[in-house]
MMTF fields as JSON, N, C-alpha, C and O atoms, coordinates in Angstrom:
{
  "mmtfVersion": "1.0.0",
  "mmtfProducer": "UNKNOWN",
  "numBonds": 659,
  "numAtoms": 660,
  "numGroups": 165,
  "numChains": 1,
  "numModels": 1,
  "chainsPerModel": [1],
  "groupsPerChain": [165],
  "chainIdList": ["A"],
  "bondAtomList": [4, 2, 8, 6, 12, 10, 16, 14, 20, 18, 24, 22, 28, 26, 32, 30, 36, 34, 40, 38, 44, 42, 48, 46, 52, 50, 56, 54, 60, 58, 64, 62, 68, 66, 72, 70, 76, 74, 80, 78, 84, 82, 88, 86, 92, 90, 96, 94, 100, 98, 104, 102, 108, 106, 112, 110, 116, 114, 120, 118, 124, 122, 128, 126, 132, 130, 136, 134, 140, 138, 144, 142, 148, 146, 152, 150, 156, 154, 160, 158, 164, 162, 168, 166, 172, 170, 176, 174, 180, 178, 184, 182, 188, 186, 192, 190, 196, 194, 200, 198, 204, 202, 208, 206, 212, 210, 216, 214, 220, 218, 224, 222, 228, 226, 232, 230, 236, 234, 240, 238, 244, 242, 248, 246, 252, 250, 256, 254, 260, 258, 264, 262, 268, 266, 272, 270, 276, 274, 280, 278, 284, 282, 288, 286, 292, 290, 296, 294, 300, 298, 304, 302, 308, 306, 312, 310, 316, 314, 320, 318, 324, 322, 328, 326, 332, 330, 336, 334, 340, 338, 344, 342, 348, 346, 352, 350, 356, 354, 360, 358, 364, 362, 368, 366, 372, 370, 376, 374, 380, 378, 384, 382, 388, 386, 392, 390, 396, 394, 400, 398, 404, 402, 408, 406, 412, 410, 416, 414, 420, 418, 424, 422, 428, 426, 432, 430, 436, 434, 440, 438, 444, 442, 448, 446, 452, 450, 456, 454, 460, 458, 464, 462, 468, 466, 472, 470, 476, 474, 480, 478, 484, 482, 488, 486, 492, 490, 496, 494, 500, 498, 504, 502, 508, 506, 512, 510, 516, 514, 520, 518, 524, 522, 528, 526, 532, 530, 536, 534, 540, 538, 544, 542, 548, 546, 552, 550, 556, 554, 560, 558, 564, 562, 568, 566, 572, 570, 576, 574, 580, 578, 584, 582, 588, 586, 592, 590, 596, 594, 600, 598, 604, 602, 608, 606, 612, 610, 616, 614, 620, 618, 624, 622, 628, 626, 632, 630, 636, 634, 640, 638, 644, 642, 648, 646, 652, 650, 656, 654],
  "bondOrderList": [1, 1, 1, 1, 1, 1, 1, 1, 1, 1, 1, 1, 1, 1, 1, 1, 1, 1, 1, 1, 1, 1, 1, 1, 1, 1, 1, 1, 1, 1, 1, 1, 1, 1, 1, 1, 1, 1, 1, 1, 1, 1, 1, 1, 1, 1, 1, 1, 1, 1, 1, 1, 1, 1, 1, 1, 1, 1, 1, 1, 1, 1, 1, 1, 1, 1, 1, 1, 1, 1, 1, 1, 1, 1, 1, 1, 1, 1, 1, 1, 1, 1, 1, 1, 1, 1, 1, 1, 1, 1, 1, 1, 1, 1, 1, 1, 1, 1, 1, 1, 1, 1, 1, 1, 1, 1, 1, 1, 1, 1, 1, 1, 1, 1, 1, 1, 1, 1, 1, 1, 1, 1, 1, 1, 1, 1, 1, 1, 1, 1, 1, 1, 1, 1, 1, 1, 1, 1, 1, 1, 1, 1, 1, 1, 1, 1, 1, 1, 1, 1, 1, 1, 1, 1, 1, 1, 1, 1, 1, 1, 1, 1, 1, 1],
  "groupList": [{"groupName": "UNK", "atomNameList": ["N", "CA", "C", "O"], "elementList": ["N", "C", "C", "O"], "formalChargeList": [0, 0, 0, 0], "bondAtomList": [1, 0, 2, 1, 3, 2], "bondOrderList": [1, 1, 2], "singleLetterCode": "X", "chemCompType": "L-PEPTIDE LINKING"}],
  "groupTypeList": [0, 0, 0, 0, 0, 0, 0, 0, 0, 0, 0, 0, 0, 0, 0, 0, 0, 0, 0, 0, 0, 0, 0, 0, 0, 0, 0, 0, 0, 0, 0, 0, 0, 0, 0, 0, 0, 0, 0, 0, 0, 0, 0, 0, 0, 0, 0, 0, 0, 0, 0, 0, 0, 0, 0, 0, 0, 0, 0, 0, 0, 0, 0, 0, 0, 0, 0, 0, 0, 0, 0, 0, 0, 0, 0, 0, 0, 0, 0, 0, 0, 0, 0, 0, 0, 0, 0, 0, 0, 0, 0, 0, 0, 0, 0, 0, 0, 0, 0, 0, 0, 0, 0, 0, 0, 0, 0, 0, 0, 0, 0, 0, 0, 0, 0, 0, 0, 0, 0, 0, 0, 0, 0, 0, 0, 0, 0, 0, 0, 0, 0, 0, 0, 0, 0, 0, 0, 0, 0, 0, 0, 0, 0, 0, 0, 0, 0, 0, 0, 0, 0, 0, 0, 0, 0, 0, 0, 0, 0, 0, 0, 0, 0, 0, 0],
  "groupIdList": [1, 2, 3, 4, 5, 6, 7, 8, 9, 10, 11, 12, 13, 14, 15, 16, 17, 18, 19, 20, 21, 22, 23, 24, 25, 26, 27, 28, 29, 30, 31, 32, 33, 34, 35, 36, 37, 38, 39, 40, 41, 42, 43, 44, 45, 46, 47, 48, 49, 50, 51, 52, 53, 54, 55, 56, 57, 58, 59, 60, 61, 62, 63, 64, 65, 66, 67, 68, 69, 70, 71, 72, 73, 74, 75, 76, 77, 78, 79, 80, 81, 82, 83, 84, 85, 86, 87, 88, 89, 90, 91, 92, 93, 94, 95, 96, 97, 98, 99, 100, 101, 102, 103, 104, 105, 106, 107, 108, 109, 110, 111, 112, 113, 114, 115, 116, 117, 118, 119, 120, 121, 122, 123, 124, 125, 126, 127, 128, 129, 130, 131, 132, 133, 134, 135, 136, 137, 138, 139, 140, 141, 142, 143, 144, 145, 146, 147, 148, 149, 150, 151, 152, 153, 154, 155, 156, 157, 158, 159, 160, 161, 162, 163, 164, 165],
  "secStructList": [7, 7, 7, 7, 6, 6, 2, 2, 2, 2, 1, 3, 3, 3, 3, 3, 3, 3, 3, 6, 6, 1, 7, 3, 3, 3, 3, 3, 3, 7, 7, 7, 1, 1, 1, 4, 4, 4, 4, 7, 2, 2, 2, 2, 2, 2, 2, 2, 2, 6, 6, 7, 7, 7, 7, 7, 7, 7, 3, 3, 7, 1, 1, 3, 3, 3, 3, 6, 6, 6, 7, 7, 7, 7, 7, 2, 2, 2, 2, 2, 7, 6, 6, 7, 7, 7, 3, 3, 2, 2, 2, 2, 7, 7, 7, 7, 4, 4, 4, 4, 4, 4, 7, 3, 3, 7, 7, 7, 7, 7, 7, 7, 1, 4, 4, 4, 7, 1, 1, 6, 6, 7, 7, 3, 3, 7, 6, 6, 4, 4, 4, 7, 7, 7, 7, 7, 2, 2, 2, 2, 2, 7, 6, 6, 7, 7, 3, 3, 3, 7, 4, 4, 4, 2, 2, 2, 2, 2, 2, 2, 2, 2, 2, 2, 7],
  "xCoordList": [59.607, 58.913, 59.482, 60.652, 58.478, 58.625, 59.029, 58.993, 59.372, 59.725, 58.617, 57.436, 58.986, 57.905, 57.188, 57.835, 55.971, 55.265, 55.197, 54.733, 55.675, 55.711, 57.043, 57.221, 58.147, 59.452, 59.914, 60.643, 59.422, 59.795, 59.312, 59.949, 58.156, 57.711, 58.309, 58.438, 58.684, 59.303, 60.511, 60.951, 61.368, 62.839, 63.325, 62.511, 64.618, 65.247, 66.373, 66.899, 66.767, 67.874, 69.077, 69.254, 69.987, 71.133, 72.091, 73.222, 72.025, 72.981, 72.706, 71.507, 73.481, 73.141, 74.117, 75.319, 73.535, 74.394, 74.431, 73.424, 75.506, 75.719, 76.025, 76.621, 75.681, 76.113, 76.978, 76.723, 78.015, 79.066, 78.445, 79.032, 77.277, 76.547, 75.861, 75.254, 75.861, 75.326, 73.848, 73.376, 73.344, 71.989, 72.384, 73.564, 71.356, 71.595, 70.332, 69.254, 70.386, 69.224, 69.777, 70.905, 68.682, 68.988, 68.876, 68.33, 69.521, 69.559, 68.843, 69.068, 67.832, 67.07, 67.324, 67.633, 67.199, 67.465, 66.532, 65.625, 66.821, 67.823, 67.438, 66.324, 68.418, 68.518, 67.965, 67.865, 67.588, 67.039, 67.868, 68.323, 68.235, 69.062, 68.228, 68.717, 66.897, 66.063, 65.115, 64.056, 65.529, 64.814, 65.066, 65.834, 64.351, 64.586, 66.11, 66.576, 66.726, 68.332, 68.869, 69.785, 68.538, 69.116, 68.901, 69.636, 67.782, 67.394, 67.57, 66.947, 68.339, 68.567, 70.043, 71.073, 69.996, 71.36, 72.373, 73.561, 72.028, 72.795, 73.409, 74.587, 72.681, 73.268, 74.012, 74.967, 73.728, 74.465, 75.775, 76.799, 75.77, 76.97, 77.92, 79.139, 77.439, 78.192, 78.878, 80.099, 78.246, 78.659, 80.017, 81.034, 79.765, 80.9, 82.012, 83.129, 81.771, 82.991, 83.713, 84.898, 83.01, 83.631, 84.266, 84.891, 84.111, 84.456, 83.871, 84.614, 82.58, 81.861, 80.859, 80.274, 80.635, 79.678, 78.186, 77.903, 77.326, 75.869, 75.396, 75.561, 74.941, 74.45, 73.193, 73.045, 72.36, 71.161, 71.744, 72.844, 71.012, 71.605, 70.53, 70.909, 69.338, 68.289, 67.735, 67.751, 67.277, 66.483, 67.215, 67.53, 67.466, 68.041, 67.138, 66.389, 67.047, 66.028, 64.87, 64.543, 64.217, 63.003, 61.767, 60.849, 61.694, 60.47, 60.829, 59.892, 62.023, 62.262, 63.166, 64.397, 62.479, 63.236, 63.411, 62.442, 64.563, 64.764, 65.295, 66.251, 64.59, 65.016, 66.177, 65.909, 67.432, 68.529, 68.619, 69.272, 67.899, 67.64, 66.883, 67.305, 65.707, 64.884, 65.276, 64.888, 66.142, 66.685, 67.51, 68.299, 67.375, 68.135, 69.063, 69.519, 69.277, 69.925, 69.325, 70.086, 68.023, 67.554, 67.895, 68.302, 67.734, 67.928, 67.032, 67.43, 65.729, 64.792, 64.399, 63.914, 64.688, 64.384, 65.2, 64.641, 66.559, 67.379, 66.989, 67.031, 66.635, 66.198, 64.818, 64.568, 64.006, 62.531, 62.551, 61.683, 63.398, 63.364, 63.765, 64.927, 62.772, 62.88, 63.864, 64.441, 63.986, 64.789, 66.081, 66.823, 66.566, 67.668, 68.06, 69.189, 66.982, 67.134, 68.31, 69.202, 68.24, 69.064, 70.386, 70.548, 71.442, 72.473, 73.014, 72.746, 73.698, 74.412, 75.508, 76.48, 75.345, 76.26, 77.814, 78.689, 78.078, 79.277, 79.857, 81.073, 79.089, 79.684, 80.597, 81.499, 80.232, 80.945, 81.984, 83.023, 81.628, 82.438, 82.347, 81.324, 83.343, 83.324, 83.576, 84.619, 82.781, 82.624, 81.627, 80.628, 81.855, 80.926, 79.728, 79.943, 78.408, 77.118, 77.035, 76.504, 77.534, 77.127, 78.133, 77.941, 79.012, 80.041, 79.37, 79.829, 78.203, 77.542, 76.661, 76.162, 76.552, 75.462, 75.854, 74.932, 77.085, 77.599, 78.598, 79.547, 78.314, 79.453, 79.136, 78.04, 79.823, 79.641, 80.005, 81.067, 79.058, 79.155, 79.209, 78.682, 79.678, 79.702, 78.311, 77.849, 77.58, 76.225, 76.15, 75.201, 77.379, 77.492, 76.682, 76.264, 76.393, 75.654, 76.044, 75.179, 77.159, 77.647, 77.038, 76.813, 76.833, 76.123, 74.663, 74.362, 73.853, 72.421, 71.512, 70.317, 72.376, 71.739, 71.383, 72.059, 70.464, 70.0, 71.275, 71.551, 72.006, 73.039, 74.405, 75.443, 74.305, 75.554, 76.017, 76.912, 75.418, 75.827, 77.202, 77.509, 78.132, 79.207, 78.876, 79.349, 78.077, 77.649, 76.267, 75.828, 75.766, 74.539, 74.644, 73.645, 75.769, 75.85, 75.614, 75.327, 75.733, 75.388, 73.962, 73.103, 73.724, 72.396, 72.008, 72.893, 70.837, 70.429, 70.393, 69.934, 70.9, 71.018, 70.214, 70.512, 69.181, 68.505, 69.076, 68.471, 70.441, 71.402, 70.779, 71.159, 69.883, 69.001, 67.583, 66.748, 67.209, 65.683, 65.169, 64.243, 65.586, 64.953, 64.384, 63.399, 65.132, 64.678, 63.527, 63.104, 62.893, 62.004, 60.622, 60.202, 59.915, 58.74, 57.353, 56.272, 57.65, 56.542, 55.52, 54.297, 56.339, 55.715, 55.501, 54.585, 56.137, 55.952, 56.695, 56.757, 57.241, 57.705, 58.73, 58.756, 59.454, 60.338, 59.484, 59.706, 58.478, 57.931, 57.127, 56.894, 56.791, 55.785, 56.921, 56.477, 58.003, 58.774, 59.69, 60.285, 59.681, 60.391, 60.016, 59.048, 60.799, 60.217, 60.177, 59.573, 60.753, 60.617, 59.994, 60.143, 59.217, 58.551, 59.355, 58.888, 60.72, 61.693, 61.653, 62.286, 60.798, 60.826, 59.624, 58.544, 59.682, 58.41, 58.607, 59.453, 58.074, 57.89, 56.615, 55.464, 56.948, 55.59, 55.999, 56.939, 55.31, 55.463, 55.08, 55.482, 54.426, 54.333, 55.308, 55.409, 56.245, 57.531, 58.552, 59.505, 58.385, 59.095, 58.981, 59.948, 57.857, 57.741, 58.434, 58.813, 58.625, 59.404, 60.863, 61.654, 61.299, 62.703, 63.052, 64.086, 62.16, 62.56, 62.508, 63.358, 61.559, 61.635, 62.889, 63.481, 63.226, 64.472, 65.609, 66.539, 65.595, 66.783, 67.042, 68.185, 66.084, 66.378, 66.999, 67.619, 66.904, 67.568, 68.986, 69.994, 68.899, 69.992, 70.815, 71.776, 70.194, 71.0, 72.179, 72.953],
  "yCoordList": [105.538, 105.582, 104.542, 104.322, 104.067, 102.853, 103.458, 104.676, 102.688, 103.023, 103.978, 103.693, 105.151, 105.945, 105.156, 104.601, 105.14, 104.196, 104.959, 104.377, 106.245, 106.9, 107.582, 108.719, 106.493, 107.107, 107.43, 108.387, 106.528, 107.274, 108.6, 109.329, 108.895, 110.264, 111.247, 112.415, 110.857, 111.879, 112.001, 112.88, 110.927, 111.109, 111.014, 110.745, 111.221, 111.194, 110.298, 109.979, 109.866, 108.789, 109.661, 110.769, 108.992, 109.469, 108.646, 109.097, 107.491, 106.522, 105.285, 105.017, 104.47, 103.211, 102.225, 102.336, 101.128, 100.09, 98.939, 98.256, 98.717, 97.713, 96.352, 96.276, 95.284, 93.917, 93.567, 93.954, 92.801, 92.58, 91.828, 91.829, 91.222, 90.561, 91.622, 91.209, 92.762, 93.806, 94.53, 95.631, 93.578, 94.231, 95.242, 95.389, 96.037, 96.961, 97.437, 97.069, 98.257, 98.834, 100.196, 100.474, 100.987, 102.373, 102.58, 101.788, 103.865, 104.123, 105.451, 106.171, 105.824, 106.877, 107.808, 107.403, 108.838, 109.974, 111.287, 111.456, 112.026, 111.893, 110.86, 110.336, 110.589, 109.643, 110.378, 111.605, 109.583, 110.231, 110.028, 108.888, 110.967, 110.539, 110.503, 110.473, 110.506, 110.3, 109.088, 109.026, 108.149, 106.815, 105.875, 106.154, 104.59, 103.781, 103.358, 103.259, 103.155, 102.751, 103.958, 103.641, 105.344, 106.223, 106.182, 106.853, 105.326, 105.309, 103.813, 103.454, 102.911, 101.608, 101.492, 101.645, 101.193, 101.066, 100.135, 100.424, 99.002, 98.102, 98.689, 98.454, 99.425, 99.948, 101.131, 101.333, 102.045, 103.326, 102.831, 103.505, 101.546, 101.164, 100.539, 100.629, 99.976, 99.389, 100.574, 100.542, 101.469, 102.69, 103.31, 103.766, 103.204, 103.914, 103.053, 103.505, 101.717, 100.858, 100.817, 100.491, 101.141, 101.253, 102.701, 102.917, 103.649, 104.971, 105.417, 106.023, 105.193, 105.611, 106.545, 106.438, 107.625, 108.503, 108.06, 107.41, 108.345, 107.869, 108.784, 109.992, 108.456, 109.294, 108.621, 107.412, 109.619, 109.042, 108.232, 108.518, 107.2, 106.36, 106.217, 105.965, 106.364, 106.422, 105.012, 104.161, 104.889, 103.511, 102.91, 103.574, 101.469, 100.766, 100.082, 99.348, 100.186, 99.265, 100.046, 101.039, 99.559, 100.347, 99.477, 99.838, 98.372, 97.311, 96.41, 95.954, 96.159, 95.596, 96.516, 96.5, 97.248, 98.491, 98.359, 97.98, 98.628, 98.613, 99.982, 100.513, 100.501, 101.804, 101.56, 101.097, 101.818, 101.571, 102.329, 101.95, 103.475, 104.208, 103.628, 103.559, 103.191, 102.442, 101.016, 100.535, 100.457, 98.956, 98.977, 99.899, 98.093, 97.855, 96.526, 96.022, 96.058, 94.858, 93.633, 92.78, 93.465, 92.315, 90.997, 89.967, 91.091, 89.925, 89.135, 88.212, 88.946, 88.381, 88.225, 87.203, 89.363, 89.439, 88.398, 87.671, 88.166, 87.567, 86.078, 85.333, 85.735, 84.251, 83.911, 82.805, 84.911, 84.504, 84.515, 83.864, 85.149, 85.213, 83.884, 83.477, 83.241, 81.988, 82.011, 81.02, 83.213, 83.274, 83.83, 83.925, 84.292, 85.018, 86.463, 86.842, 87.112, 88.627, 89.366, 90.01, 89.234, 89.799, 89.211, 87.991, 90.152, 89.63, 90.75, 91.936, 90.348, 91.496, 92.193, 91.555, 93.55, 94.056, 94.041, 94.05, 94.02, 94.085, 92.743, 92.615, 91.707, 90.188, 90.199, 89.397, 91.102, 91.202, 92.414, 92.286, 93.594, 94.598, 95.323, 95.949, 95.26, 95.935, 97.423, 97.824, 98.272, 99.599, 100.355, 99.785, 101.565, 102.288, 102.27, 102.329, 102.182, 102.002, 103.185, 103.042, 104.342, 105.445, 105.297, 106.012, 104.489, 104.145, 103.245, 103.059, 102.518, 101.599, 102.383, 101.843, 103.524, 104.509, 104.193, 103.994, 104.138, 103.909, 102.9, 102.984, 101.783, 100.759, 99.75, 99.838, 98.781, 97.402, 96.092, 95.844, 95.494, 94.221, 92.802, 92.819, 91.797, 90.544, 90.053, 89.549, 90.141, 89.62, 88.295, 87.611, 87.784, 86.27, 85.839, 84.682, 86.765, 86.507, 85.375, 84.525, 85.178, 84.016, 83.788, 82.621, 84.543, 84.495, 84.959, 86.152, 84.054, 84.534, 84.072, 83.776, 84.1, 83.685, 84.872, 85.871, 84.985, 86.094, 86.653, 87.846, 85.876, 86.115, 86.479, 86.804, 86.398, 86.547, 87.891, 88.091, 89.008, 90.254, 90.532, 89.885, 91.612, 91.874, 92.302, 91.738, 93.284, 93.911, 94.85, 94.799, 95.478, 96.178, 97.448, 98.049, 97.669, 98.943, 97.989, 98.58, 96.773, 96.073, 96.185, 96.358, 96.093, 96.149, 95.117, 94.777, 94.569, 93.687, 94.568, 95.698, 93.855, 94.766, 93.815, 92.635, 94.474, 93.91, 93.667, 93.936, 93.069, 93.063, 92.235, 92.452, 91.369, 90.444, 90.918, 90.025, 91.975, 92.495, 91.725, 90.954, 91.779, 91.043, 89.759, 89.354, 89.014, 87.591, 87.462, 86.333, 88.605, 88.594, 87.878, 88.332, 87.02, 86.38, 86.83, 86.286, 88.11, 88.868, 88.111, 88.242, 87.307, 86.518, 87.389, 87.096, 88.393, 89.346, 88.823, 89.661, 87.74, 87.078, 88.181, 88.346, 88.783, 89.951, 90.909, 91.255, 91.39, 92.478, 92.056, 92.878, 90.971, 90.347, 90.274, 90.694, 89.918, 89.714, 90.839, 90.783, 91.819, 93.028, 93.856, 94.613, 93.738, 94.556, 95.867, 96.418, 96.685, 97.99, 98.579, 99.749, 97.519, 98.151, 98.817, 99.789, 98.337, 98.9, 98.67, 99.305, 97.643, 96.903, 97.385, 97.504, 97.613, 97.931, 97.065, 97.505, 96.083, 95.13, 95.647, 95.625, 96.082, 96.695, 96.425, 97.056, 95.434, 95.084, 96.289, 96.282, 97.214, 98.425, 99.227, 99.945, 99.247, 100.192, 99.63, 100.352, 98.236, 97.742, 98.689, 98.912, 99.245, 100.341, 101.62, 102.367, 101.921, 103.314, 102.908, 103.755, 101.6, 101.245, 101.299, 101.832, 100.736, 100.681, 102.069, 102.377, 102.918, 104.34, 105.103, 105.886, 104.746, 105.576, 105.179, 105.95, 103.87, 103.294, 104.091, 104.245, 104.497, 105.138, 106.382, 106.755, 107.28, 108.361, 108.19, 108.832, 107.297, 106.99, 105.488, 104.949, 105.188, 103.568, 103.868, 102.967],
  "zCoordList": [106.09, 104.966, 103.855, 103.542, 103.443, 102.349, 100.968, 100.798, 100.088, 98.682, 98.161, 98.363, 97.466, 96.949, 95.791, 94.903, 95.844, 94.934, 93.466, 92.485, 93.408, 92.131, 91.905, 91.47, 92.36, 92.071, 90.676, 90.417, 89.748, 88.452, 88.027, 87.266, 88.545, 88.228, 89.15, 88.784, 90.32, 91.429, 91.688, 92.429, 90.973, 90.964, 89.534, 88.651, 89.245, 87.968, 88.036, 89.101, 86.834, 86.904, 87.196, 86.69, 88.163, 88.405, 87.998, 88.179, 87.461, 87.107, 86.548, 86.47, 86.142, 85.458, 85.928, 85.686, 86.691, 87.066, 86.126, 85.935, 85.562, 84.359, 84.895, 85.969, 84.261, 84.424, 83.186, 82.046, 83.533, 82.535, 81.245, 80.163, 81.447, 80.345, 79.508, 78.52, 79.719, 78.808, 79.53, 79.245, 80.486, 80.996, 81.894, 82.212, 82.377, 83.4, 84.054, 83.588, 85.138, 85.712, 86.157, 86.564, 85.975, 86.444, 87.962, 88.729, 88.34, 89.679, 89.511, 88.538, 90.627, 90.639, 91.823, 92.944, 91.548, 92.959, 92.942, 92.127, 93.772, 94.941, 95.881, 95.912, 96.651, 97.844, 98.94, 98.943, 99.92, 101.241, 102.382, 102.471, 103.424, 104.492, 105.713, 106.842, 105.454, 106.693, 106.547, 107.171, 105.715, 105.725, 106.794, 107.715, 106.698, 107.819, 108.103, 109.238, 107.078, 107.512, 108.267, 109.027, 108.275, 108.931, 110.296, 111.021, 110.892, 112.181, 112.597, 113.596, 111.952, 112.124, 112.762, 112.104, 114.166, 114.842, 114.222, 114.371, 113.514, 113.023, 111.804, 111.536, 111.071, 109.84, 110.068, 109.319, 111.06, 111.404, 112.114, 111.996, 112.928, 113.439, 112.356, 112.508, 111.385, 110.281, 109.545, 109.386, 109.157, 108.627, 109.434, 108.912, 110.589, 111.553, 111.425, 111.173, 111.594, 111.657, 110.248, 110.186, 109.152, 107.893, 107.661, 106.623, 108.592, 108.439, 107.166, 106.395, 106.816, 105.526, 105.973, 107.051, 104.98, 105.415, 105.225, 104.219, 106.039, 105.519, 104.307, 104.48, 103.342, 102.56, 101.735, 101.561, 101.285, 100.458, 99.352, 98.88, 98.917, 97.858, 96.684, 95.54, 96.959, 95.76, 95.63, 96.519, 94.484, 94.377, 93.132, 92.144, 93.31, 92.179, 91.556, 92.201, 90.28, 89.499, 89.216, 89.867, 88.18, 87.866, 87.976, 88.714, 87.295, 87.357, 88.624, 89.28, 88.961, 90.221, 91.073, 91.028, 91.786, 92.476, 93.905, 94.562, 94.512, 95.891, 96.238, 95.673, 97.214, 97.843, 98.785, 99.894, 98.471, 99.141, 100.403, 101.375, 100.337, 101.66, 102.738, 103.892, 102.332, 103.087, 103.688, 104.753, 102.745, 103.08, 104.275, 104.48, 104.998, 106.289, 106.225, 107.251, 105.068, 104.839, 105.449, 105.906, 105.499, 106.159, 105.273, 105.81, 104.137, 103.13, 103.014, 102.303, 103.422, 103.366, 101.746, 101.261, 101.064, 99.478, 98.894, 98.073, 99.194, 98.56, 98.629, 97.65, 99.766, 100.13, 99.449, 98.968, 99.459, 98.802, 97.346, 96.764, 96.69, 95.367, 94.623, 94.645, 93.978, 93.196, 92.045, 91.599, 91.633, 90.145, 90.372, 89.395, 91.712, 92.039, 91.49, 91.18, 91.445, 90.675, 91.569, 91.016, 92.803, 93.855, 94.191, 94.207, 94.489, 95.261, 96.14, 95.949, 96.995, 97.883, 97.062, 96.658, 96.809, 96.041, 96.46, 95.594, 97.69, 98.383, 98.288, 98.428, 98.057, 97.855, 96.446, 96.205, 95.724, 94.495, 94.354, 93.708, 95.003, 94.879, 96.226, 96.504, 97.036, 98.447, 98.386, 98.902, 97.84, 97.66, 98.48, 98.919, 98.691, 99.327, 98.287, 97.077, 98.846, 98.009, 97.066, 95.965, 97.448, 96.589, 95.228, 94.245, 95.265, 93.959, 93.19, 92.063, 93.579, 92.734, 91.674, 90.687, 91.953, 91.02, 89.518, 88.726, 89.106, 87.604, 87.448, 86.669, 88.342, 88.288, 87.474, 86.919, 87.245, 86.422, 87.33, 87.901, 87.297, 88.082, 87.29, 86.178, 87.649, 86.989, 87.033, 86.009, 88.113, 88.487, 88.644, 88.26, 89.346, 89.813, 90.898, 90.931, 91.896, 93.14, 93.761, 93.973, 94.099, 94.65, 96.151, 96.47, 96.836, 98.154, 98.163, 98.188, 98.144, 97.852, 99.213, 99.222, 100.261, 101.599, 102.393, 102.145, 103.298, 103.978, 104.658, 104.525, 105.335, 106.311, 105.451, 106.028, 104.108, 103.247, 103.045, 102.223, 103.82, 103.637, 104.341, 105.342, 103.757, 104.41, 105.784, 106.77, 105.844, 106.939, 106.602, 105.453, 107.343, 107.501, 106.292, 105.896, 105.896, 104.881, 103.41, 102.369, 103.43, 102.1, 101.758, 102.622, 100.593, 100.042, 99.027, 98.242, 98.92, 97.904, 96.434, 96.272, 95.626, 94.185, 93.147, 92.962, 92.512, 91.48, 90.211, 89.173, 90.239, 89.159, 87.85, 86.699, 88.166, 87.245, 87.307, 87.449, 87.24, 87.332, 86.111, 86.363, 84.827, 83.742, 83.916, 83.298, 84.919, 85.37, 86.194, 86.442, 86.711, 87.533, 87.127, 86.062, 87.605, 87.262, 87.772, 87.551, 88.615, 89.002, 90.103, 90.148, 90.953, 92.056, 93.107, 93.876, 93.313, 94.488, 95.688, 96.588, 95.939, 97.037, 97.924, 99.144, 96.988, 97.728, 98.364, 99.524, 97.67, 98.328, 99.633, 100.519, 99.693, 100.666, 101.884, 102.953, 101.914, 102.829, 103.44, 104.516, 102.577, 103.078, 104.275, 104.208, 105.455, 106.585, 106.52, 107.44, 105.512, 105.617, 104.236, 103.883, 103.453, 102.407, 101.443, 100.849, 101.173, 100.341, 98.883, 98.04, 98.671, 97.27, 96.398, 96.976, 95.348, 94.4, 93.128, 92.35, 92.826, 91.726, 90.831, 91.265, 89.615, 88.891, 87.557, 87.073, 86.823, 85.469, 84.607, 83.444, 84.993, 84.051, 83.936, 82.941, 84.989, 85.142, 84.01, 83.718, 83.286, 82.306, 81.186, 80.458, 81.021, 79.804, 80.147, 79.245, 81.465, 81.831, 81.65, 81.236, 81.948, 81.863, 80.307, 79.905, 79.501, 78.059, 77.437, 76.601, 77.8, 77.368, 77.712, 76.969, 79.011, 79.517, 78.887, 78.651, 78.563, 77.966, 76.555, 76.125, 75.989, 74.631, 74.66, 73.664, 75.938, 76.312, 77.039, 76.744, 77.957, 78.832, 78.449, 78.998, 77.563, 77.275, 76.659, 76.334]
}
């Protein structure tokens, strides 16, 4: 099941992932434990090797949104993005993904290559979603349709920022 195209209407904000420069993106939930990553052997093996529980993680971002439950850490989006919106979240903070719901990151994105993930529990984080140029390259290359880029959701983000900012 790809990202819910109506996730801002069908989900609620469960957290805010901040960048040290003051920017942030919302995390929308609830997460799903029955998405593509739940059936992917590489992802499930990586969780077992880390002794981490596989849980629903939700959608990170609003106008550049990644469904972390559908994402299988393919990394094509990281390489395709010409303005480096994404980074592997574990390249900066090697924590269980569920802890990124209300985390603060530096947003340095040191490793932007497809194979730069720590393992298949890693997720591409749209830490610089405001830098998006709407080219849709990431959407085009995502094998699980886990990404939604929608300029209209910029308004949703701005409205939600008044309440959750």
